Coordinates of C-alpha atoms in Angstrom, one line a residue:
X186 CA 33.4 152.9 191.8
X187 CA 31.6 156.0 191.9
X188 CA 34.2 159.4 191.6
X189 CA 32.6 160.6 194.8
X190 CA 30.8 158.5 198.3
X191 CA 29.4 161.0 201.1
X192 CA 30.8 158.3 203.1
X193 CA 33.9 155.7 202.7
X194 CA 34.9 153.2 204.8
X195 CA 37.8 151.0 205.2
X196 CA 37.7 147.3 206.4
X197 CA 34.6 145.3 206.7
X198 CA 34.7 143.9 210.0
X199 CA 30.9 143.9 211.7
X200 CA 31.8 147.6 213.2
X201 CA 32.5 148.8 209.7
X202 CA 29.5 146.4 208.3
X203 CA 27.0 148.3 210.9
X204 CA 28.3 151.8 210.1
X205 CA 27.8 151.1 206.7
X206 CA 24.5 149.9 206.9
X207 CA 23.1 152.9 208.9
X208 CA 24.4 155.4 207.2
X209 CA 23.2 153.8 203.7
X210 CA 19.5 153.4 205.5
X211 CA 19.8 157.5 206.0
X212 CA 20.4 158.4 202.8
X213 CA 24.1 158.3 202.0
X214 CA 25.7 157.2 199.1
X215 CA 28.6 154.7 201.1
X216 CA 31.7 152.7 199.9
X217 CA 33.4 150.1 202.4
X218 CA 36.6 149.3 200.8
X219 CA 38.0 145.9 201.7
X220 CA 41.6 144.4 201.2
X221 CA 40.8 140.5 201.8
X222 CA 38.9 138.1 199.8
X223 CA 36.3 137.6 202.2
X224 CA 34.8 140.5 204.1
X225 CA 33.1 140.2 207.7
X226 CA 36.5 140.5 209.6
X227 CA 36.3 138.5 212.4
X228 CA 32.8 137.2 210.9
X229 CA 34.9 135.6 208.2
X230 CA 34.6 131.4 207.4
X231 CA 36.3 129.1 206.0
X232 CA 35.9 125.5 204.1
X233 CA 38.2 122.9 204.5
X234 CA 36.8 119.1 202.6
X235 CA 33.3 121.1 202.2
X236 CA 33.3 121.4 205.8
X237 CA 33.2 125.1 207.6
X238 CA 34.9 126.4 210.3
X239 CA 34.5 130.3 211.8
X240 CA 37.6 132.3 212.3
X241 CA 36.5 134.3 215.3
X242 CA 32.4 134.1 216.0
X243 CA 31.8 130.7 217.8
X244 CA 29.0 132.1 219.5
X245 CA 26.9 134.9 220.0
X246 CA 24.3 136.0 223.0
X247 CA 21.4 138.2 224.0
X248 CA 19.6 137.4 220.6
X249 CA 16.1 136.3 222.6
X250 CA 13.5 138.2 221.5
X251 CA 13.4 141.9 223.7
X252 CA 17.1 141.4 224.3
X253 CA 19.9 143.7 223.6
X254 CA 20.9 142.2 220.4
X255 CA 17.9 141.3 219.4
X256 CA 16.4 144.7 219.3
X257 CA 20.2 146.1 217.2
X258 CA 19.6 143.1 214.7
X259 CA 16.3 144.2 214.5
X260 CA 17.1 147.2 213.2
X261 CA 19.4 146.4 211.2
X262 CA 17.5 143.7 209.1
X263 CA 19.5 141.0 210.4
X264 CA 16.3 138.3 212.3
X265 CA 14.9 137.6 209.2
X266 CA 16.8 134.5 207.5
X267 CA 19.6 134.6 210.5
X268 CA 19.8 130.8 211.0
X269 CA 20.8 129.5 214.8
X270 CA 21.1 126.8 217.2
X271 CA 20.4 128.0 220.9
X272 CA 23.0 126.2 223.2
X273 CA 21.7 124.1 226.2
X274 CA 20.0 125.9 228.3
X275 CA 21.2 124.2 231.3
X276 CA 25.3 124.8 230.1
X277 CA 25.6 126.8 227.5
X278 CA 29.7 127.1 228.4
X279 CA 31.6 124.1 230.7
X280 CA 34.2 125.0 232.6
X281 CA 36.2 121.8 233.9
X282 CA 39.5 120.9 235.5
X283 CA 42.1 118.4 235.0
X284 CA 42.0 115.5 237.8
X285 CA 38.3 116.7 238.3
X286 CA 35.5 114.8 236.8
X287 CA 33.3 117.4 237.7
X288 CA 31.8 119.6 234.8
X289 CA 30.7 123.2 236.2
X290 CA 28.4 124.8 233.8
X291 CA 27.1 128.3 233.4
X292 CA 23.2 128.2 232.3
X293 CA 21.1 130.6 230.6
X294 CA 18.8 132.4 232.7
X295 CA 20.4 134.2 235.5
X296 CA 17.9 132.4 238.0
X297 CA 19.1 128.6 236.2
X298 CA 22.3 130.1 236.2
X299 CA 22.1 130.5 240.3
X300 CA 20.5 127.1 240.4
X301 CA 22.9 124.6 238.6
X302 CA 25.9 126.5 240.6
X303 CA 24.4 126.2 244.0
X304 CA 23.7 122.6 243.3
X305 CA 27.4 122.4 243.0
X306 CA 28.2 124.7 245.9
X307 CA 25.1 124.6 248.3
X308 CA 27.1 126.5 250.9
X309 CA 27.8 129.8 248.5
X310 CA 24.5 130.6 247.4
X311 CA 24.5 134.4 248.4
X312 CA 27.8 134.4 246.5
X313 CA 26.6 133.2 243.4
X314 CA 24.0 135.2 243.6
X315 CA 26.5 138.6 244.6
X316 CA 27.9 137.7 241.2
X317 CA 25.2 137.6 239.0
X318 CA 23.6 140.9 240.6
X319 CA 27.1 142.9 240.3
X320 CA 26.7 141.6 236.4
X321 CA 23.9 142.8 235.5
X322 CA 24.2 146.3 238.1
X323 CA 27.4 146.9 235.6
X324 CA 26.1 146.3 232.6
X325 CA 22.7 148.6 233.3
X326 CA 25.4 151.2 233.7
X327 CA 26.0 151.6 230.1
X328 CA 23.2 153.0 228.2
X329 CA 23.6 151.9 224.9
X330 CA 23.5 148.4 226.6
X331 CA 20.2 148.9 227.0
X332 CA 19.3 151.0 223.7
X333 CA 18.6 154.4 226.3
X334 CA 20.9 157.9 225.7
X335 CA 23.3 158.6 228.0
X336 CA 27.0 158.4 228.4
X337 CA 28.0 155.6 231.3
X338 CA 31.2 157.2 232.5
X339 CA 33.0 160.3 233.6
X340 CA 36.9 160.5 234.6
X341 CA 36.5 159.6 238.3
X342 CA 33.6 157.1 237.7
X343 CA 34.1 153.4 240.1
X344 CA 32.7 151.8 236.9
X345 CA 36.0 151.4 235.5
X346 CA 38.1 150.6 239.1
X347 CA 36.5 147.4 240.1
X348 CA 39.3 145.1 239.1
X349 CA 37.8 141.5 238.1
X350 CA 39.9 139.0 239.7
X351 CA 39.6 141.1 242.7
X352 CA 36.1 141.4 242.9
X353 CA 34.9 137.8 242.5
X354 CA 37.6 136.8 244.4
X355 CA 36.3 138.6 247.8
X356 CA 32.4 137.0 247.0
X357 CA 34.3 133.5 248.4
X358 CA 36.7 131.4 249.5
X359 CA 36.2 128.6 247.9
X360 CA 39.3 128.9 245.2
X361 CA 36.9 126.4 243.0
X362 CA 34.0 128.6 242.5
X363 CA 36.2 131.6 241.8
X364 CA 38.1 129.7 238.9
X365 CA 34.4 128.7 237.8
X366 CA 32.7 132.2 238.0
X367 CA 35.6 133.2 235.8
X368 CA 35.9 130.1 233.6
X369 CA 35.2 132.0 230.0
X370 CA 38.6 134.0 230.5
X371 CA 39.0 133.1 226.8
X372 CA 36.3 135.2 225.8
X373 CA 38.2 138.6 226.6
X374 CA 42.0 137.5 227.8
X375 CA 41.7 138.6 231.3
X376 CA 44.4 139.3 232.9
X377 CA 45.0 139.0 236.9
X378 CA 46.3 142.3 237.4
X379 CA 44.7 144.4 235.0
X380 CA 41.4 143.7 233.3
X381 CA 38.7 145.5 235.2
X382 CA 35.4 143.8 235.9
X383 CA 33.0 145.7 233.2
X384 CA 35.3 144.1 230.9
X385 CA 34.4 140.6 232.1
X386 CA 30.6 141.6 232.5
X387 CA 29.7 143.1 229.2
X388 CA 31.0 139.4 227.6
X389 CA 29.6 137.5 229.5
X390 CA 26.4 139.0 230.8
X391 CA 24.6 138.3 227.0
X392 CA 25.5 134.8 227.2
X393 CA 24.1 134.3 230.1
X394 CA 20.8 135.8 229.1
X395 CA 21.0 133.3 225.9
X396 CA 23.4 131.9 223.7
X397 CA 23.5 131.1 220.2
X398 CA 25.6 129.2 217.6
X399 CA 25.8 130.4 213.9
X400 CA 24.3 127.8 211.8
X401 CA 26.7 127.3 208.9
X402 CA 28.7 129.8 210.3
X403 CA 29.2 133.4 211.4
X404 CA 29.2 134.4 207.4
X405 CA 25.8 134.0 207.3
X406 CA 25.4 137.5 209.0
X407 CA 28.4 139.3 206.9
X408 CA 26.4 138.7 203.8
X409 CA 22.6 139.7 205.0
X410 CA 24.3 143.3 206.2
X411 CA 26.5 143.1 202.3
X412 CA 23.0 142.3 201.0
X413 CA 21.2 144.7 202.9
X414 CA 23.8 147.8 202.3
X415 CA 23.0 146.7 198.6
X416 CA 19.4 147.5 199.1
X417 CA 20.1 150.7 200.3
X418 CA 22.2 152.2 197.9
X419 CA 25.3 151.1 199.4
X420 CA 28.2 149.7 197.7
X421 CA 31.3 147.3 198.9
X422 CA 34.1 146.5 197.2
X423 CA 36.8 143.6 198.1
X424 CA 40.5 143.1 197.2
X425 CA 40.8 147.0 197.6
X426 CA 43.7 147.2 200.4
X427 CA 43.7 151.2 201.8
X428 CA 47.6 152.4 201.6
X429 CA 47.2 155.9 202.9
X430 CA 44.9 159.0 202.9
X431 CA 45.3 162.4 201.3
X432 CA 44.6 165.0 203.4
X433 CA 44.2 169.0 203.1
X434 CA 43.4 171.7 205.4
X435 CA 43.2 169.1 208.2
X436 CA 40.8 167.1 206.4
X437 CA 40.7 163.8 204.4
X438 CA 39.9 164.0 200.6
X439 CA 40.4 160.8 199.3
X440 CA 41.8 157.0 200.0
X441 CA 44.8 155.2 197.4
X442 CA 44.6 152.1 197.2
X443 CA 47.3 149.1 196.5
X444 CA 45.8 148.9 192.8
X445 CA 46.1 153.0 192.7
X446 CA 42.7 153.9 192.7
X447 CA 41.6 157.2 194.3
X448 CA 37.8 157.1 196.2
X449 CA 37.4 160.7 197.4
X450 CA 34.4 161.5 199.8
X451 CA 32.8 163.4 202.1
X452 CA 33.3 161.4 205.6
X453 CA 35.8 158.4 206.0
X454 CA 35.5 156.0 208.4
X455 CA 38.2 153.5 209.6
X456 CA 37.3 149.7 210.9
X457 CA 40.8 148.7 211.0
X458 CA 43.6 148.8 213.6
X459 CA 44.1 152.9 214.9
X460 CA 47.5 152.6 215.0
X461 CA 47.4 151.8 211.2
X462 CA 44.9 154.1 210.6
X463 CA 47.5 156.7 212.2
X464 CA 50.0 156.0 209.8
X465 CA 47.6 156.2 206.8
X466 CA 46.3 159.5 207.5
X467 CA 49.7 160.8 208.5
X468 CA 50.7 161.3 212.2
X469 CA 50.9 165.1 211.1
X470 CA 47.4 164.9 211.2
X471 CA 47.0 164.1 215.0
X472 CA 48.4 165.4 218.1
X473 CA 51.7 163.9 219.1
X474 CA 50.3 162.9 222.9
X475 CA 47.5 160.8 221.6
X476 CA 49.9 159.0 218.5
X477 CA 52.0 158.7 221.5
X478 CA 49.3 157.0 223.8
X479 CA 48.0 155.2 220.7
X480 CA 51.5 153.5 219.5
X481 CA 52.3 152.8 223.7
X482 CA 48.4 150.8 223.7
X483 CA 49.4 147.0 224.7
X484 CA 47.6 144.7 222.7
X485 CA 45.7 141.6 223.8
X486 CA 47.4 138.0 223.3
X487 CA 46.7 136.7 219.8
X488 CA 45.7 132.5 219.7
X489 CA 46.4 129.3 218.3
X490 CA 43.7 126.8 216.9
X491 CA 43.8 123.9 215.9
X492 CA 40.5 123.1 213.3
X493 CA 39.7 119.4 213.2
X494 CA 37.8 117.8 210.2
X495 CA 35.8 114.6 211.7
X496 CA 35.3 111.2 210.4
X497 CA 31.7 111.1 209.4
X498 CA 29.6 110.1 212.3
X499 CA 32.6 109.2 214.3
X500 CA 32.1 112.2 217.3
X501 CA 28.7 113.2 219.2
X502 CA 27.8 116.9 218.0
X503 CA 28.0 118.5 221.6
X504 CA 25.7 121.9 222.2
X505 CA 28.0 124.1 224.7
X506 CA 31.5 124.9 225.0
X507 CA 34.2 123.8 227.0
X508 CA 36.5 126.1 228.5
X509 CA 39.3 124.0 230.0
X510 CA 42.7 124.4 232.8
X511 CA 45.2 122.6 234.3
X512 CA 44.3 124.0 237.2
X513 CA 41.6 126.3 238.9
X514 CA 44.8 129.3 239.6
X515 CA 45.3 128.9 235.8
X516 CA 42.0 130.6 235.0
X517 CA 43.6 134.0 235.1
X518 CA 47.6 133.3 234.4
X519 CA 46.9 130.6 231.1
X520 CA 48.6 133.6 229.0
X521 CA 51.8 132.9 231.3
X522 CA 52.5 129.8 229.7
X523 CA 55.9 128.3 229.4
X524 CA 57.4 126.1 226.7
X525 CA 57.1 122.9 228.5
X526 CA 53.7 124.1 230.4
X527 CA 51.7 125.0 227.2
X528 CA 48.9 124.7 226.4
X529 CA 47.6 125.6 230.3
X530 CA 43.9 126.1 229.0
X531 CA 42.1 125.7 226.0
X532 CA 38.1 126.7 224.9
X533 CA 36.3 124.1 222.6
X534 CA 33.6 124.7 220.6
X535 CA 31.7 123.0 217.6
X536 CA 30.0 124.4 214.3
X537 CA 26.8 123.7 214.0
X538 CA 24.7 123.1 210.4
X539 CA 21.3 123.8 209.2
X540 CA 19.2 120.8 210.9
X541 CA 22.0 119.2 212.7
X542 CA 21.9 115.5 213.8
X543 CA 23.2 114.0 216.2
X544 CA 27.2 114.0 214.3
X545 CA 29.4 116.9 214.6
X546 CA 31.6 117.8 211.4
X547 CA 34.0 119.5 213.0
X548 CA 35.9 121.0 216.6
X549 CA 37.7 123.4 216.8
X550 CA 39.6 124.5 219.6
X551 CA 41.5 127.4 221.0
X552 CA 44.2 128.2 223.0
X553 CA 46.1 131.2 224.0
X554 CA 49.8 132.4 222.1
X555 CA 51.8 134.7 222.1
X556 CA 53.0 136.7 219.0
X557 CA 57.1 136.0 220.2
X558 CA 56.4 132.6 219.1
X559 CA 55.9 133.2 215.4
X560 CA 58.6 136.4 215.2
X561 CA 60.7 134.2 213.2
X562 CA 58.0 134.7 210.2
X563 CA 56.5 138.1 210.8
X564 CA 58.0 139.5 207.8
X565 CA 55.9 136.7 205.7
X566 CA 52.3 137.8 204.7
X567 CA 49.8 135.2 203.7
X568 CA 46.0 135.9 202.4
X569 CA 44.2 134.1 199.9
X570 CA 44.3 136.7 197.8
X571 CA 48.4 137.3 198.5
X572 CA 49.5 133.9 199.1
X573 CA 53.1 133.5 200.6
X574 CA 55.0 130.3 201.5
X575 CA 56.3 130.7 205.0
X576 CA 58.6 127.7 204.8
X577 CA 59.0 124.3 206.5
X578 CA 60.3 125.3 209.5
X579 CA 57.0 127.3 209.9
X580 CA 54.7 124.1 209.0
X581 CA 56.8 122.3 211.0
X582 CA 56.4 124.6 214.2
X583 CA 52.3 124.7 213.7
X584 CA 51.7 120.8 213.2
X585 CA 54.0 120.1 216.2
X586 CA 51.7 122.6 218.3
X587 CA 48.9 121.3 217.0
X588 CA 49.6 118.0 217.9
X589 CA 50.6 118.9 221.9
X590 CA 47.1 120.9 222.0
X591 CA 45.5 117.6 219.8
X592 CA 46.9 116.1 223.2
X593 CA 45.6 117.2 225.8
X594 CA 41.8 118.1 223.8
X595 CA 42.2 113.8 223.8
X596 CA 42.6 113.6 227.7
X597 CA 38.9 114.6 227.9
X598 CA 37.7 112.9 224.5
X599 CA 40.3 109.9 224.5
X600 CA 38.5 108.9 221.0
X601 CA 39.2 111.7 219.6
X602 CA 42.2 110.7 218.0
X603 CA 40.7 107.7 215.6
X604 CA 37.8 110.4 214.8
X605 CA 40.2 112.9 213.4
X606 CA 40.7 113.2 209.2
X607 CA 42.4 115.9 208.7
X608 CA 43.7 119.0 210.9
X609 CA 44.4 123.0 210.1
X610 CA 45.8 125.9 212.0
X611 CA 45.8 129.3 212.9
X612 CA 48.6 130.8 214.2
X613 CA 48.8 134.7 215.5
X614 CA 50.0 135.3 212.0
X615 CA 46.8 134.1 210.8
X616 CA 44.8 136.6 212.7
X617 CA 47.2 139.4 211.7
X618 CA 47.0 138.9 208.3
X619 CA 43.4 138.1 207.7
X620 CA 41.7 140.0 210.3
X621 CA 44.3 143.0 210.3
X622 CA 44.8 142.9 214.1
X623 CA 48.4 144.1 215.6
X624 CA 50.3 141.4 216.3
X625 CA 47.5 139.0 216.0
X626 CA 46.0 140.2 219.1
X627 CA 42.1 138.7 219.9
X628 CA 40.7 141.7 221.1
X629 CA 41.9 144.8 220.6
X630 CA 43.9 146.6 223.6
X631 CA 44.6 145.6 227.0
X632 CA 42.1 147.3 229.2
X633 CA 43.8 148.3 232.5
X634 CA 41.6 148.9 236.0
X635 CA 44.7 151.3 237.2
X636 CA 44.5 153.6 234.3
X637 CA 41.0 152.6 232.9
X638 CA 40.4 155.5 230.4
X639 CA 44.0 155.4 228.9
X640 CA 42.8 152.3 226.3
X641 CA 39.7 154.2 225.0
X642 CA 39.4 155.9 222.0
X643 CA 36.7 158.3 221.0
X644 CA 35.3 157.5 217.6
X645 CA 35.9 160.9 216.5
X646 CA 39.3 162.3 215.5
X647 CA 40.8 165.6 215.7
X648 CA 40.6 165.1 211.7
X649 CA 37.7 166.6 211.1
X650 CA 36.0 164.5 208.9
X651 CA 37.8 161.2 210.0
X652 CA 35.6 158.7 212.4
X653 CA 36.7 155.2 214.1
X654 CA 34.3 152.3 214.9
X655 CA 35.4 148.5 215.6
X656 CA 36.6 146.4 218.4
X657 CA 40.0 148.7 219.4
X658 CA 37.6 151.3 220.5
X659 CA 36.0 150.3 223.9
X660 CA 34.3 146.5 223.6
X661 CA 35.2 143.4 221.5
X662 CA 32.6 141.0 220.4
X663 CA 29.6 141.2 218.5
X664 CA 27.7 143.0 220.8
X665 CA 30.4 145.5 221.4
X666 CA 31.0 146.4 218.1
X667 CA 27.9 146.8 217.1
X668 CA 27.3 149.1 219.6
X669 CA 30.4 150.6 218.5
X670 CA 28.9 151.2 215.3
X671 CA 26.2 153.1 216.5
X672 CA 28.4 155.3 218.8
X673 CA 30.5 155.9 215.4
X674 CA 27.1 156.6 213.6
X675 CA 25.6 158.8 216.5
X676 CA 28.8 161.4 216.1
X677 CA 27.4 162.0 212.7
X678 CA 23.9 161.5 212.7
X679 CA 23.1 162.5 216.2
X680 CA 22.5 160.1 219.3
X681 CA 19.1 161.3 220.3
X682 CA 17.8 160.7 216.5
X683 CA 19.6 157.8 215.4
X684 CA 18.9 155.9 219.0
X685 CA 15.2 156.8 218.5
X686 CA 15.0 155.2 215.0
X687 CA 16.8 152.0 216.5
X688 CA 14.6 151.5 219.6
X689 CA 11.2 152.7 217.4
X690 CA 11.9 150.4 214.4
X691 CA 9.3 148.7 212.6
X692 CA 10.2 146.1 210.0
X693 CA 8.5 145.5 207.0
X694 CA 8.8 141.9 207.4
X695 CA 8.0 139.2 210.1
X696 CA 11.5 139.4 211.9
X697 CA 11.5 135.7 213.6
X698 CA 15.1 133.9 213.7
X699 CA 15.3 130.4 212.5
X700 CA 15.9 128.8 215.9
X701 CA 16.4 125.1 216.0

């Protein structure tokens, strides 16, 4: 490492990655220091009997050419040798029920969107098409949605008070078609009483527009940003866990690390959890109402996965996802599971290879947990890079939820069972520890329609020279942090220039994705 970076950054999750990779473009000598093994965050994969499985990117939208993410990965250098697989077109996502053998899908293209629904419900047309409408109205709202300057909100904005249940509950009656319209709950946790309805359009609103899978994984796009930052100047550096800042004169000089090195710098920049980053630079450093508001933030619920190595040629490779309940009123109460009801819902999704056939390698699926249920261990810390034994009683407790979630996967795929040859898990522990989230939590903090602006937090700091970017701030997912990334970047390089030299890009190469 260099004695001195103009900018450092800690973690190297895709908010971090972006940051990074802007700032490097402009000039900047940059440093993004990361404690783990594998850097991408929530972009990281792994292999189990040569087969790979993503940790937290099963699918990503808007990437059709013109499209929101399309024109940010443009930028960024990221089309050219992206490999994907677009989902079916006509059901990208499935939401189904059990004791219903219908299968509900949501289709790309808000008109085939409107058009397979309506097929299903001929008689709530106009509130199918209310839906989409309000979806896209919200998500015009926000500027940097659409690559255009301007800030979406003030304090009294409605943006933020339209609750979500609410709202597409009072487009119809039919209890059915409101479970459906809201069937991806996974994607963001929503919850009944709180989540507000920008939450649940900025995640789904992309998808719906088009919808991808990662060939060979959600790596893929970790290491074409590493390579990139490279290009520029850039440097990243993993195994290098951030214990605390120095600070003086209300600014940051320098981060320690674990193996006591000392990177000093100009600007540092945190991609990990705030209320970490709070207790590395010192509270001293902040004002006690916002460590206050900060340490008070509710987190989202964290997950349990089971990841299923196939049987070659034993299981259909399937292009959408399944997002399955119990019940249509367990769309927005799955998180309020009890020990006899669990799992109440569950997503399933595939990975996808480099000219896939008509055999899937491996499923995956997901349901929600909550951190309570692995408190017994929370002292334990396992990485690949720190490995620690939790005990039997921990094994023990994850292969006896794997099997009841195995279970009910098998009610809709009864083969599935003599396809199966071998099984791993994720626990909340396993999200803690690799991606660095409090208490496992899928994405970031609650978000709460009756005190909407309480959960955000401004990418600058009252340390002068401190920034945030990353999925705590204001959005989860890959659109929303890199967006976040950009907003972190704007603070420092300025919105107007910095938004001009993403929207008037012009890449040296022919920027087509690989699309099967």
């Amino acid at each position: 490492m260099k004695e001195f970076y103009d900018v450092v950054i800690v973690g190297s999750g895709m908010g971090g990655l972006v940051t990074a990779n802007i700032l490097a473009r402009e000039g900047k000598s940059v440093c993004v220091l990361e404690k783990n093994n594998q850097f991408g965050g929530n972009l990281q994969t792994f292999v189990r009997e040569r087969t790979i499985f993503d940790t937290g990117v099963h699918y990503i939208g808007g990437l059709d050419e013109g499209q929101n993410l399309y024109r940010y990965f443009d930028y960024l250098g990221l089309l050219e040798g992206l490999d994907l697989k677009k989902l079916d077109i006509d059901g990208f996502d499935i939401v189904t029920f059990d004791n219903d053998e219908q299968e509900y899908p949501h289709a790309q293209g808000y008109e085939n969107f409107i058009e397979k629904l309506t097929k299903l419900f001929p008689e709530e047309e106009e509130a199918i098409r209310t839906y989409c409408e309000k979806l896209q109205e919200i998500c015009n709202r926000f500027p940097l949605y659409k690559l255009e300057l301007g800030k979406p909100y003030h304090k009294d904005s409605d943006l933020f008070k339209i609750p979500a249940k609410g709202f597409i509950d009072s487009l119809t009656k039919n209890e059915k078609l409101q479970a459906v319209l809201a069937g991806s709950n996974l994607l963001y946790a929503g919850d009944p009483e709180k989540t507000p309805f920008y939450v649940h359009a900025l995640s789904v609103n992309s998808f719906i527009e088009s919808a991808y899978r990662c060939a060979d994984g959600g790596s893929q796009i970790t290491k074409i940003l590493i390579r990139k930052l490279k290009e520029y100047g850039g440097e990243a550096f993993k195994h290098q866990e951030v214990i605390g800042f120095d600070s003086q004169d209300g600014k940051i000089t320098a981060a320690r690390t674990a193996k006591g090195q000392i990177i000093r710098g100009d600007i540092f920049i945190s991609n990990i959890e705030p209320k970490t980053t709070i207790k590395l630079a010192g509270e001293h450093n902040f004002k006690k109402p916002f460590n206050r508001r900060v340490a008070n933030m509710e987190s989202t619920i964290s997950a349990f996965s089971v990841h299923i190595v196939l049987k070659p040629k034993s299981f259909r490779y399937i292009n959408h996802n399944y997002y399955h309940f119990k019940h249509p009123n367990k769309v927005w109460t799955g998180a309020e599971y009890s020990q006899k009801s669990w799992p109440e819902t569950y997503m399933i999704s595939m990975g996808t290879r480099k000219n896939q056939d008509e055999w899937a390698d491996q499923l995956t699926a997901i349901t929600y947990m909550r951190f309570d249920e692995v408190e017994p261990w929370a002292k334990t810390f396992n990485t690949v890079t720190a490995k620690n034994d939790r005990g039997q009683t921990y094994e023990e407790f994850k292969a006896e939820k794997a099997e009841i979630l195995i279970d009910q996967v098998a009610k809709k795929f009864p083969n599935l069972r003599e396809c199966i040859q071998s099984v791993y898990t994720s626990s909340p522990l396993s999200y803690r520890d690799y991606i660095g989230c409090n208490r496992g939590s899928m994405y970031g903090y609650v978000k709460d329609v009756e005190n909407p602006l309480r959960s955000f937090i401004s990418t600058r700091t009252k340390v002068e020279n401190l920034f945030l970017t990353g999925q705590s701030l204001n959005m989860h997912g890959i659109l929303g942090v890199t967006i976040s990334g950009v907003v972190t970047c704007s603070e420092i390089l300025g919105s107007e220039y910095l938004l001009h030299k993403i929207t008037h890009c012009n890449s040296e190469k022919d920027t087509k994705i690989s699309v099967e």
